[in-house]
Coordinates of C-alpha atoms in Angstrom, one line a residue:
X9 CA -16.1 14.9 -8.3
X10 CA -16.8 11.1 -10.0
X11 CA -17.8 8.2 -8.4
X12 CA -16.4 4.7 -9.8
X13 CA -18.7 3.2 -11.9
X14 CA -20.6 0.8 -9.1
X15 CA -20.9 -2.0 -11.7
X16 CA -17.4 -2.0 -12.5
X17 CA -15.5 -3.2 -9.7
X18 CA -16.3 -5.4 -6.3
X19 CA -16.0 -3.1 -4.2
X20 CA -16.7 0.1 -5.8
X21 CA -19.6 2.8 -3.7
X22 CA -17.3 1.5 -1.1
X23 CA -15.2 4.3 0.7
X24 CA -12.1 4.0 2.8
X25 CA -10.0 6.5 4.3
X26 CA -6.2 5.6 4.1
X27 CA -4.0 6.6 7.1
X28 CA -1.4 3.6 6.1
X29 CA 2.2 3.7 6.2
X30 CA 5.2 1.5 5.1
X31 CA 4.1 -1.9 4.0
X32 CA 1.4 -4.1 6.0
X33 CA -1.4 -1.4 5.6
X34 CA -0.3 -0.3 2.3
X35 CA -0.3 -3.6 1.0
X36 CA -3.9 -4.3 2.7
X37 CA -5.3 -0.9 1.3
X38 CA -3.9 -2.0 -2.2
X39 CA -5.6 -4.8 -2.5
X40 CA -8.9 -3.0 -1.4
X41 CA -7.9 -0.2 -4.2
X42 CA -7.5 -2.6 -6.4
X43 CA -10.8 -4.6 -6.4
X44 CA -12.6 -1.1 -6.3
X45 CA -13.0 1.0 -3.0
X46 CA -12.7 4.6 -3.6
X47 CA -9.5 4.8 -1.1
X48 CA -8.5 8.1 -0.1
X49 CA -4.9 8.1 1.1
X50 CA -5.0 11.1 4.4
X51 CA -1.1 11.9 4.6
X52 CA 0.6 14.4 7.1
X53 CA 1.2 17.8 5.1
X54 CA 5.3 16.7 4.5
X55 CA 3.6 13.2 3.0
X56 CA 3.5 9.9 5.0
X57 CA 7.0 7.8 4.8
X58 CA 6.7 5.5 2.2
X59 CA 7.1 8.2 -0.5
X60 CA 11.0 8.7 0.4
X61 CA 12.2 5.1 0.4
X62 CA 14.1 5.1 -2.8
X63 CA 13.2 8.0 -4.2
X64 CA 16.7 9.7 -5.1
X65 CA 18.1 6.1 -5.8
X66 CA 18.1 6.1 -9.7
X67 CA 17.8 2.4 -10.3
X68 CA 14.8 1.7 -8.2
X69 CA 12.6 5.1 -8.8
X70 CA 10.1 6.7 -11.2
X71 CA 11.0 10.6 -11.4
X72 CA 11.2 11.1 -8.1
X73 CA 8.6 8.3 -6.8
X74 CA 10.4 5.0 -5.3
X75 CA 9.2 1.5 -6.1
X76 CA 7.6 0.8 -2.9
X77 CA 5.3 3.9 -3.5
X78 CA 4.2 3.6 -6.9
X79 CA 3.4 0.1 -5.8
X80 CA 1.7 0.4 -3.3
X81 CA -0.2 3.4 -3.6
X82 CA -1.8 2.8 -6.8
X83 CA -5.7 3.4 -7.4
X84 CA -5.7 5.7 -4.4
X85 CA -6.0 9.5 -4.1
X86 CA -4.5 11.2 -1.8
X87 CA -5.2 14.1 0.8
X88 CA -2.8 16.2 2.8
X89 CA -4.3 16.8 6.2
X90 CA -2.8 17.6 9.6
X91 CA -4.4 15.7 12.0
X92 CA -2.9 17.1 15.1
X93 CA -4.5 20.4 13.8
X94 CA -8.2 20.9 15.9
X95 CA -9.6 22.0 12.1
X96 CA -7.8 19.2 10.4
X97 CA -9.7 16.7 12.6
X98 CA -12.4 18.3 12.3
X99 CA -12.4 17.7 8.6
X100 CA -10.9 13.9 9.1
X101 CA -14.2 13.6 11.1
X102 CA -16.1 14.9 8.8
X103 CA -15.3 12.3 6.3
X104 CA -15.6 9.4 8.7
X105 CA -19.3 10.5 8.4
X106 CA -19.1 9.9 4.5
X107 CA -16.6 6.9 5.1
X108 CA -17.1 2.7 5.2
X109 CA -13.5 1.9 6.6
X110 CA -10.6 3.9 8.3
X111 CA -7.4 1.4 8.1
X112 CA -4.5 2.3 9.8
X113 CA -0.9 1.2 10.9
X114 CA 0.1 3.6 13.8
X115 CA 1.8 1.5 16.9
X116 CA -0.5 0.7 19.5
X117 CA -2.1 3.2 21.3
X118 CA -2.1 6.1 18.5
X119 CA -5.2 5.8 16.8
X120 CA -6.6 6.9 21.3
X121 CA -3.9 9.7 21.3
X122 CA -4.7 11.4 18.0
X123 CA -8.3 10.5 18.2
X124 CA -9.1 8.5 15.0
X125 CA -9.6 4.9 17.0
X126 CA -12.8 3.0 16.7
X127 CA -14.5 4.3 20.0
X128 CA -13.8 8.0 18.7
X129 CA -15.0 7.6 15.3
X130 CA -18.0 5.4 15.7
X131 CA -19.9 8.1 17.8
X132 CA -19.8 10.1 14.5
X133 CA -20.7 6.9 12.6
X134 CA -22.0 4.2 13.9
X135 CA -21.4 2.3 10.7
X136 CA -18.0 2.8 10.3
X137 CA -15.7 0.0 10.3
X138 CA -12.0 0.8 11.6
X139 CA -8.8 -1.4 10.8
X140 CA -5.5 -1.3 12.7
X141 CA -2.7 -3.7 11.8
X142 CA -0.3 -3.6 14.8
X143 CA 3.0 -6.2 15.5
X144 CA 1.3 -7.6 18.7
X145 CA -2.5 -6.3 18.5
X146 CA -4.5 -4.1 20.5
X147 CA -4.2 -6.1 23.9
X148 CA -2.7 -8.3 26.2
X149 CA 0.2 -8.5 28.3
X150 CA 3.0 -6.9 26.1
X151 CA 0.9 -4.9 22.6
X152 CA 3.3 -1.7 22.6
X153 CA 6.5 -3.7 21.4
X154 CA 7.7 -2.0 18.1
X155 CA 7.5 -4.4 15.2
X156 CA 8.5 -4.5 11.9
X157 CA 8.6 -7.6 9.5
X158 CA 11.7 -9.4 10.3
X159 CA 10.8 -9.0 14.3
X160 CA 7.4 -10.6 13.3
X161 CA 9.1 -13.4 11.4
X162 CA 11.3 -13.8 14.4
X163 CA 8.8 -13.9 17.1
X164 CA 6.1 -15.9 15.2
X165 CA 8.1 -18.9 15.1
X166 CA 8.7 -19.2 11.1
X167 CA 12.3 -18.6 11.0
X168 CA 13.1 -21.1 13.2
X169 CA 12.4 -23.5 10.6
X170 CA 13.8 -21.5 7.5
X171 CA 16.9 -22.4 6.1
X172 CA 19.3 -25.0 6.2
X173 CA 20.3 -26.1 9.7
X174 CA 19.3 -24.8 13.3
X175 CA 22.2 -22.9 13.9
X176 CA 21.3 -20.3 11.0
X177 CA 17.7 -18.9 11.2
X178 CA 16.7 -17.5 8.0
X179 CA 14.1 -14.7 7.0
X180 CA 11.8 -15.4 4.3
X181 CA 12.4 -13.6 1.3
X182 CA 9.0 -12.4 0.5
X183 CA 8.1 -9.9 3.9
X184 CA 6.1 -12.2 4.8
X185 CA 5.4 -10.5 8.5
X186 CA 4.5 -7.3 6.5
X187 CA 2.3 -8.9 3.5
X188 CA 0.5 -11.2 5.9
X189 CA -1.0 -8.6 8.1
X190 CA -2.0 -6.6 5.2
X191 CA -3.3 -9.9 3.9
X192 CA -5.5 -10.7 6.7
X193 CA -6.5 -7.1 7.2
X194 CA -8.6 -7.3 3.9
X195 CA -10.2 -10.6 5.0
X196 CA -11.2 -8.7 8.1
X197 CA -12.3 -5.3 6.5
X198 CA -14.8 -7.9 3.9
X199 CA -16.4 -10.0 7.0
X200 CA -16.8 -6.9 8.6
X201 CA -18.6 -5.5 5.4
X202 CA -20.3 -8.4 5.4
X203 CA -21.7 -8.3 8.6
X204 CA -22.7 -5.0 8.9
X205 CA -25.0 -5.2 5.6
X206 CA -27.0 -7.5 8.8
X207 CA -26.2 -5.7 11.7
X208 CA -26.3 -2.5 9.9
X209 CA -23.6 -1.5 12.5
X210 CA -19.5 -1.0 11.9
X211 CA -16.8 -2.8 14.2
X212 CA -13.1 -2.9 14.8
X213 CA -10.7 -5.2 13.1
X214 CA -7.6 -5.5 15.1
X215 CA -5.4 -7.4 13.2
X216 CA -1.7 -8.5 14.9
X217 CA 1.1 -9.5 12.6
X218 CA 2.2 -11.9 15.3
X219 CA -1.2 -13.3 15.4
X220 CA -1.4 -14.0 11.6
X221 CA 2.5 -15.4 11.6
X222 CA 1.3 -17.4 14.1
X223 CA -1.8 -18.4 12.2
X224 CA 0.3 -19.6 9.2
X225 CA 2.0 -22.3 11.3
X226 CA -0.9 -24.3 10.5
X227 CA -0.4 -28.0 10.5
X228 CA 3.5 -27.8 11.9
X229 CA 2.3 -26.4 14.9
X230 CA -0.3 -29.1 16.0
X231 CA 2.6 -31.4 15.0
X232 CA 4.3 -29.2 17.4
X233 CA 1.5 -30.0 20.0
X234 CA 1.2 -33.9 19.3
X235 CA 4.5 -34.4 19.5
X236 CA 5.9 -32.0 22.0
X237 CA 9.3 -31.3 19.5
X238 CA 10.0 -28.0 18.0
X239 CA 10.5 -28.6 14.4
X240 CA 14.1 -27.5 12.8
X241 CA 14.8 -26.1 9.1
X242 CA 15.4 -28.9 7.0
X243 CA 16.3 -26.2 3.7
X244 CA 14.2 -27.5 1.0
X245 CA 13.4 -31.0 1.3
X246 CA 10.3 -32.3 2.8
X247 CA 9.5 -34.5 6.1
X248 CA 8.2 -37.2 5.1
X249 CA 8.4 -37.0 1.0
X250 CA 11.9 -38.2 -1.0
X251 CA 13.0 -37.0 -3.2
X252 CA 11.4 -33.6 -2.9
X253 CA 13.7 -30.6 -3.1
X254 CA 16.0 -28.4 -4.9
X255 CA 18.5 -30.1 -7.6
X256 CA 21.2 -28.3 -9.8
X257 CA 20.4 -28.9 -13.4
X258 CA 23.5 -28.0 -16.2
X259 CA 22.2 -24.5 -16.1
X260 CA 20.4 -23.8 -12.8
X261 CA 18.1 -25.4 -10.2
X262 CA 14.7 -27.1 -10.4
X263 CA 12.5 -29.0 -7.9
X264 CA 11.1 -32.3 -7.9
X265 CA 8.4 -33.3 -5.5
X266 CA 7.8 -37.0 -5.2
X267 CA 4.6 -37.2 -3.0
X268 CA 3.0 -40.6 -4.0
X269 CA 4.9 -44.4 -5.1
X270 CA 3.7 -43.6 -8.5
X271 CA 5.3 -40.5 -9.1
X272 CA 8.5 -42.5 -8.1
X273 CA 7.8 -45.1 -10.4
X274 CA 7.5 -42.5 -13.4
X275 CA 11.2 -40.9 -12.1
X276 CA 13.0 -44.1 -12.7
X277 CA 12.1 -43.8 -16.4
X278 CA 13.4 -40.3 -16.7
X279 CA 16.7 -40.4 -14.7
X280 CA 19.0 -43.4 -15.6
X281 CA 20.4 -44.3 -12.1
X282 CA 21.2 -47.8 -11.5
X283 CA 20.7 -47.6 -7.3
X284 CA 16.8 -46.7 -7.7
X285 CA 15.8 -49.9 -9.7
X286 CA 16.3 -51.5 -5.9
X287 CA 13.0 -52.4 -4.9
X288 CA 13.4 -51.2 -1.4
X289 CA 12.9 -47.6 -2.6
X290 CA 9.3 -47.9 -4.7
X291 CA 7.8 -47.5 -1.5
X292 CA 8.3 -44.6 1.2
X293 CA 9.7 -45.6 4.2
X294 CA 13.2 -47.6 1.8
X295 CA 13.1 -44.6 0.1
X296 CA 13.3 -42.1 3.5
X297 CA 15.9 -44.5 5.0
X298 CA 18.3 -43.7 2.5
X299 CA 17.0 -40.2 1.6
X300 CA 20.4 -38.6 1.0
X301 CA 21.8 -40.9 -0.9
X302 CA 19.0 -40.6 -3.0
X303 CA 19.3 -36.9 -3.5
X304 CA 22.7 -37.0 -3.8
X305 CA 22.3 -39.6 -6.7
X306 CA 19.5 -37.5 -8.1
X307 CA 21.2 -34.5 -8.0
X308 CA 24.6 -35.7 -10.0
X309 CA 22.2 -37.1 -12.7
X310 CA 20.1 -33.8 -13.4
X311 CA 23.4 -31.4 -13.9
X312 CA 24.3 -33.8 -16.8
X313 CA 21.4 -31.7 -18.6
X314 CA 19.8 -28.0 -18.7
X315 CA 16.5 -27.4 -16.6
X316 CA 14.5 -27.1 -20.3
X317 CA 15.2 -30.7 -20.5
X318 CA 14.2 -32.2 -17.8
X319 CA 11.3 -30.3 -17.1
X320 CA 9.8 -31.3 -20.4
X321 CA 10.7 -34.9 -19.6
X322 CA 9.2 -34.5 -16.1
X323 CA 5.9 -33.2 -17.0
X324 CA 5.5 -36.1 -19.8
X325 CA 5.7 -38.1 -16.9
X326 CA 3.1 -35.8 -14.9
X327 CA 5.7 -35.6 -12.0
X328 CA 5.0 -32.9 -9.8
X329 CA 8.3 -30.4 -10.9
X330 CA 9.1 -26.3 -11.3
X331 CA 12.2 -23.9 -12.2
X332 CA 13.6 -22.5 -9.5
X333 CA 12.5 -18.9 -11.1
X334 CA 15.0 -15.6 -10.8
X335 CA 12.4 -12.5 -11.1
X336 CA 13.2 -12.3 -14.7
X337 CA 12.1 -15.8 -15.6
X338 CA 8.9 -15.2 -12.9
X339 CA 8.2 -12.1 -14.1
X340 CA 8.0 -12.8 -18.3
X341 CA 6.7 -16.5 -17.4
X342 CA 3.5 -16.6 -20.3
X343 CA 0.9 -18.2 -17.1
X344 CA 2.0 -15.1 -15.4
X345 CA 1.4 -12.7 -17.8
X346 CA -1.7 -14.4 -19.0
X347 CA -3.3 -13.6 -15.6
X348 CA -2.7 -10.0 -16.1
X349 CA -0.1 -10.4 -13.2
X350 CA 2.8 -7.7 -15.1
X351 CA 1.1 -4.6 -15.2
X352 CA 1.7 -1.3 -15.8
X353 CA 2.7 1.2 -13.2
X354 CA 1.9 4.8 -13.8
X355 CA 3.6 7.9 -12.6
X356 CA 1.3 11.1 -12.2
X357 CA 3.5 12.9 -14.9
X358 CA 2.5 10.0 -17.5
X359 CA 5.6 7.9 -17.4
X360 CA 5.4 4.5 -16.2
X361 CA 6.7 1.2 -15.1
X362 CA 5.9 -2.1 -14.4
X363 CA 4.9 -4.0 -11.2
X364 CA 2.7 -7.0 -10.0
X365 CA -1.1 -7.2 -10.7
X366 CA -3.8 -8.4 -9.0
X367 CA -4.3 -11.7 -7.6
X368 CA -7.8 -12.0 -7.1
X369 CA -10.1 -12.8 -10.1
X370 CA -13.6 -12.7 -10.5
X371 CA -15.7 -14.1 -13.3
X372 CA -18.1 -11.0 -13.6
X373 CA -16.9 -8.0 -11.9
X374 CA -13.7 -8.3 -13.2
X375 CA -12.6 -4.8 -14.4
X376 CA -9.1 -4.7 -13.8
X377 CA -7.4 -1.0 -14.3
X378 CA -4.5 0.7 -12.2
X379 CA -4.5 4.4 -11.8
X380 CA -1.1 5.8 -10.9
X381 CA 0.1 6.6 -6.7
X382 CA -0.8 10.0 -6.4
X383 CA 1.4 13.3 -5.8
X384 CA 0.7 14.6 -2.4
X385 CA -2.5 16.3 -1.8
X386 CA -3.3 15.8 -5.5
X387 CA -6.9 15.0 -4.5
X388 CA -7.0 17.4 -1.2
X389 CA -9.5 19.8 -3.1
X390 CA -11.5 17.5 -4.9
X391 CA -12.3 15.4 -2.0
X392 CA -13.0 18.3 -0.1
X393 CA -15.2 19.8 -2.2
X394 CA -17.0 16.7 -3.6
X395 CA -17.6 14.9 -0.6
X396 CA -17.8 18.3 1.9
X397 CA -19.1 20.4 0.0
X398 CA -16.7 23.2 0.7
X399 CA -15.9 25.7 -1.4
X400 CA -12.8 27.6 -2.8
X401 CA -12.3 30.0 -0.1
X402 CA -13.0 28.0 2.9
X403 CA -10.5 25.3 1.1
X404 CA -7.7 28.6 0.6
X405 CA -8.3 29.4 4.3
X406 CA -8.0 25.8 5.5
X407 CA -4.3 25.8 3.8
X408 CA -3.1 29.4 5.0
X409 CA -4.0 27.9 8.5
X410 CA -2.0 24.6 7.9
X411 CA -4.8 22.1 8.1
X412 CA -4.8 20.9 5.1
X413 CA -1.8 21.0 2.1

């Protein structure tokens, strides 16, 4: 049984225990995969969820293994273990006492009923740092709702202001109610880590995807409180900035973001529309008074010529500017793949696939590689034996019984 290379990665001779499912802890535990910690994935004997969406759908699978699990699940081993088994906790407990982290995503109030939450686990090891990302957190008045990402969205106020007019909400695209408590799961996990190398004591990280949609208002919502108006989706132009939005080109859509006088005065001289030259607009308030004529204007000029063309006239101008991107332009843009951010996704059986990398770089640890999601209970023995010690036959009998697959 190896150990990652300690110099290799951040976070490697860190140990976390997976119980994730679906997307908010996966994504949190990918991250942590990622950047190094030896995460052990501790799935139910039929296999958590996540391996079944998409699985049989041809055009979005890997031999059997969906995109949302070969994604997700990369860098990670995996252990089948029955936890609702008395010797299959035992074992769980066992490897607490081995363990840094235990990240989880049951609703609230599971983690107490199978006995895996913090108070539990930290008798065993008072280092141990435990993770839940929950829709609504651990307390308060109403935690047990059921949530998934769309219901965050909804409840934390951001689709009220996505879209084009009140009357139709929008989602975001991204899961953003999903990927932002996974996101703020790892920034709790590290302070946590932090801390303890002080304290040289674990803690709880209760982390509410309500809490971080909530979070991610930022500014709008102490415009909220100044002002005492809820803000309304305005689609993609800005509040205070014109022109800044989405314009049709000949062959698509691009976005120009006119945030300072300057940048406005650079625009005259690539589009060739006789209203601007007014005076009234080089400065921000003419220029907001008349805003959709403006756009309107702006708009009819840019579809006289492809997105190539004026983007390269924009940025010799320095104005701030983009393609509105389709994944295949995103995905094979050269920045992007500069980064390292295509990578390759492996399937146990030595296909692969591709899928985003990782986002965070670091100048010296920087070893970047991406084992493939593992088959279930592909690491059951090894774990066993090279963390626990235990040997063949106790391993055989632990599967006749059922605790472990």
């Amino acid at each position: 049984y190896q150990m990652i290379d300690k110099a290799s990665k951040p976070l490697a001779g860190v140990r976390i225990l997976d119980l994730t499912h679906m997307l908010s802890g996966p994504y949190g535990s990918m991250i942590l995969a990622d950047l190094g910690a030896e995460t052990i994935k501790v799935e139910p004997l039929q296999g958590e969820g996540t391996r079944k969406l998409l699985a049989n759908d041809p055009k979005n699978s890997l031999d059997g293994m969906g995109a949302y699990y070969i994604t997700l699940n990369r860098n990670k081993k995996s252990i089948a273990l029955n936890l609702k088994d008395a010797n299959g906790l035992g074992i769980f407990h066992e490897l607490v006492a081995e363990a840094d982290v235990v990240i989880s995503n049951f609703g609230a109030g599971v983690p107490e009923r199978l006995g895996i939450d913090y108070a539990t686990l930290s008798e065993i090891n008072p280092r141990i740092i435990t993770c839940t990302v929950t829709g609504f957190g651990s307390d308060g008045p109403n935690p047990n709702r059921p949530a998934f990402d769309q219901v965050a969205q909804a409840t934390g106020g951001g689709m009220s202001i996505t879209g084009a007019d009140p009357d139709h909400p929008v989602r975001s695209g991204i899961p953003i109610g999903d990927l932002g408590g996974g996101m703020f799961a790892v920034m709790g996990i590290l302070a946590a880590l932090v801390e303890r190398s002080t304290s040289g004591r674990g803690q709880h990280v209760d982390i509410s995807m309500l809490d971080c949609q909530i979070s991610m208002l930022n500014y709008m919502a102490t415009m909220y409180f100044l002002s005492g108006r809820d803000p309304f989706p305005i689609g993609n132009s800005h509040f205070v900035h014109v022109p800044y939005n989405t314009f049709h080109t000949a062959d698509g859509f691009i976005v120009i973001a006119v945030i300072t006088d300057n940048f406005w005065h650079n625009l005259k001289e690539v589009v060739d529309c006789e209203e601007f030259a007014d005076p009234k607009y080089d400065t921000q308030p003419g220029r907001w008074e008349d805003r959709e004529m403006i756009n309107r204007r702006l708009d009819e000029v840019l579809r006289q010529n492809s997105s190539d063309y004026w983007l390269q006239k924009l940025q010799e101008k320095r104005i701030p500017c983009a393609p509105v991107n389709r994944f295949s332009q995103a995905l094979s843009d050269e920045q992007v793949r500069y980064r390292n951010m295509v990578i390759e996704l492996k399937h146990p059986n030595g296909h692969s696939t591709r899928g985003p990398g990782n986002p965070i770089k670091l100048s010296r640890t920087k070893a970047e590689t991406f084992a493939a999601a593992p088959t279930l209970g592909q690491d059951t023995d090894a774990v066993l034996n090279g963390i626990l010690g235990y040997d063949e036959t106790r391993i055989a009998e632990l599967k006749e019984r059922g605790a472990v697959g």
